[in-house]
Structures are given as C-alpha cells and as structure tokens.
Tab-separated table of C-alpha atoms in Angstrom:
chain	number	residue	atom	x	y	z
P	602	MET	CA	-11.713	1.099	-6.669
P	603	SER	CA	-10.769	-2.296	-7.758
P	604	ALA	CA	-8.408	-2.707	-4.843
P	605	PHE	CA	-11.437	-2.885	-2.621
P	606	PRO	CA	-13.998	-5.527	-3.343
P	607	GLU	CA	-17.395	-4.119	-2.656
P	608	GLY	CA	-19.996	-5.858	-0.471
P	609	PRO	CA	-22.717	-5.229	2.056
P	610	SER	CA	-21.638	-3.725	5.333
P	611	ASP	CA	-23.196	-1.701	8.183
P	612	SER	CA	-21.287	1.538	7.314
P	613	GLY	CA	-20.858	1.670	3.680
P	614	SER	CA	-18.460	0.119	1.176
P	615	VAL	CA	-14.944	-1.018	2.109
P	616	ALA	CA	-13.514	1.799	-0.126
P	617	GLU	CA	-15.827	4.359	1.768
P	618	ARG	CA	-14.649	3.161	5.077
P	619	THR	CA	-11.026	3.097	4.124
P	620	ARG	CA	-11.172	6.642	2.921
P	621	ARG	CA	-12.920	7.822	6.115
P	622	VAL	CA	-10.683	5.838	8.612
P	623	TYR	CA	-7.352	6.191	6.796
P	624	GLU	CA	-7.146	8.632	3.927
P	625	GLU	CA	-9.045	11.622	5.364
P	626	PRO	CA	-7.216	11.710	8.656
P	627	LEU	CA	-3.920	11.244	6.906
P	628	ARG	CA	-4.701	13.991	4.508
P	629	GLY	CA	-5.390	16.417	7.470
P	630	LEU	CA	-2.089	15.282	9.202
P	631	HIS	CA	-0.247	15.959	5.938
P	632	GLU	CA	-1.743	19.381	5.657
P	633	ARG	CA	-0.938	20.297	9.278
P	634	LEU	CA	2.688	18.968	9.012
P	635	ALA	CA	3.177	20.805	5.711
P	636	HIS	CA	1.755	23.957	7.230
P	637	HIS	CA	4.514	23.863	9.814
P	638	GLY	CA	7.266	23.363	7.343
P	639	ALA	CA	7.612	19.572	7.325
P	640	ARG	CA	8.497	17.716	4.156
P	641	VAL	CA	5.538	15.441	3.690
P	642	HIS	CA	5.316	12.321	1.434
P	643	GLY	CA	2.252	9.990	1.217
P	644	TYR	CA	1.409	6.997	-0.890
P	645	ARG	CA	-1.328	4.322	-1.170
P	646	LEU	CA	-0.760	0.703	-1.880
P	647	ASP	CA	-3.708	-0.537	-3.954
P	648	TRP	CA	-2.164	-3.975	-4.723
P	649	ARG	CA	-4.486	-6.872	-5.142
P	650	PRO	CA	-2.767	-10.011	-6.341
P	651	PRO	CA	-4.774	-12.136	-8.800
P	652	GLY	CA	-6.761	-14.836	-6.954
P	653	SER	CA	-6.512	-13.038	-3.558
P	654	PRO	CA	-9.721	-13.182	-1.657
P	655	HIS	CA	-8.740	-10.142	0.403
P	656	GLY	CA	-8.102	-7.289	-1.890
P	657	ALA	CA	-5.591	-4.585	-0.839
P	658	THR	CA	-5.607	-5.961	2.735
P	659	HIS	CA	-3.820	-4.770	5.838
P	660	CYS	CA	-0.237	-6.055	5.802
P	661	VAL	CA	-0.220	-6.901	2.011
P	662	GLU	CA	3.018	-4.796	1.767
P	663	ILE	CA	4.924	-7.247	4.141
P	664	PRO	CA	5.709	-9.855	1.420
P	665	LEU	CA	6.810	-7.045	-0.841
P	666	LEU	CA	9.410	-6.012	1.727
P	667	LEU	CA	10.374	-9.166	3.579
P	668	GLY	CA	10.681	-12.826	3.161
P	669	SER	CA	10.946	-15.404	0.414
P	670	ALA	CA	8.822	-17.677	-1.756
P	671	HIS	CA	9.064	-20.344	0.889
P	672	ALA	CA	8.109	-18.070	3.658
P	673	TRP	CA	4.890	-16.894	1.902
P	674	ARG	CA	3.994	-20.049	-0.077
P	675	HIS	CA	0.664	-20.524	1.959
P	676	ALA	CA	-0.372	-16.900	2.159
P	677	PRO	CA	-3.943	-16.517	0.796
P	678	MET	CA	-3.378	-12.739	0.445
P	679	LEU	CA	-0.913	-13.392	-2.384
P	680	GLY	CA	-3.531	-15.335	-4.409
P	681	THR	CA	-2.149	-17.162	-7.366
P	682	LEU	CA	0.556	-14.623	-8.248
P	683	PRO	CA	3.851	-16.411	-8.894
P	684	TRP	CA	6.743	-15.372	-6.491
P	685	ALA	CA	8.706	-13.808	-9.198
P	686	GLU	CA	5.955	-11.336	-9.748
P	687	VAL	CA	5.560	-10.542	-6.043
P	688	ASP	CA	9.303	-9.954	-5.850
P	689	ALA	CA	9.257	-7.719	-8.965
P	690	ALA	CA	6.423	-5.610	-7.348
P	691	GLY	CA	8.378	-5.447	-4.129
P	692	ARG	CA	11.461	-3.949	-5.832
P	693	GLY	CA	9.767	-0.648	-6.237
P	694	VAL	CA	8.479	-0.745	-2.612
P	695	ARG	CA	11.762	-1.547	-1.136
P	696	ALA	CA	13.576	1.144	-3.247
P	697	ALA	CA	11.080	3.741	-2.044
P	698	TRP	CA	11.399	2.734	1.620
P	699	ALA	CA	15.162	2.589	1.384
P	700	SER	CA	15.402	5.962	-0.220
P	701	PHE	CA	13.133	7.548	2.357
P	702	ALA	CA	15.256	5.983	5.224
P	703	ARG	CA	18.473	7.338	3.579
P	704	THR	CA	17.350	10.792	2.442
P	705	GLY	CA	13.962	11.599	3.775
P	706	ASP	CA	12.542	11.427	0.190
P	707	PRO	CA	11.173	8.216	-1.298
P	708	GLY	CA	11.932	9.423	-4.798
P	709	ALA	CA	9.669	8.594	-7.754
P	710	LEU	CA	7.141	6.072	-6.850
P	711	THR	CA	6.374	3.061	-9.036
P	712	ALA	CA	3.500	0.628	-9.095
P	713	PRO	CA	2.172	-0.816	-6.887
P	714	LEU	CA	2.727	2.454	-4.911
P	715	VAL	CA	0.523	5.431	-5.830
P	716	ALA	CA	1.624	8.885	-4.688
P	717	LEU	CA	-0.993	10.910	-2.680
P	718	PRO	CA	-1.162	14.592	-2.924
P	719	CYS	CA	0.418	16.206	0.035
C-alpha cells in the first residue's frame, strides 16, 4: 500500500505489521460485536500528505480534526501540503465523526477515509 512506505524491519513490512497489529484484531472484534447484535462501523485512514516522511502515521488524523494552519505549520507529518488541502481533506473526517456522535452512523465515508467491511 502506498500509505505505508516499505523498508527493512525485523518483523516484515510496515503494511504487514499494521495489518497484524491493528486490522486483524479489529476485524475479529467487529465480527464478535456484530454477532451479538451491535451496529459496527470501521474505517481506515490511508492518508499520506505529499512530502511527508512518515506516511499514514499514528495521529495523522488530528490535524484533519483540530487546529489551524498556524498550529500545524511546523508538523513534518503534513509534508508540503498547503493548509487549504489539509482542511479540505478534514471536512469529510469531521463530518463522519460528527454524524457518528449524533446518530451512531458515520454515513457515507469520503476520502481520505476508507470503509472497512464489518
């Protein structure tokens, strides 16, 4: 996946470790919750701003949700992306989170969010 820059590691690629540590356990949790009648929604954020040395790093969603151009002006994880594009990408994330908080349903997801099968 382009969201995960590949490189040498002790336990496989970053994408492989991400799947093993996060996606697989969450898929199991989703299945168990759904089996017991819960409404389950899942998404992945594969957002890698151009020029970012970090890829789809932990906490990259925070500037999509909170802050301002001034607050994030020195954040390497945002790479060279102009703030207007960060804010535009964040609109869909904010809308999904707000919808989920209001109704329990995130609604239709837009980029940079990718719906996971639940």
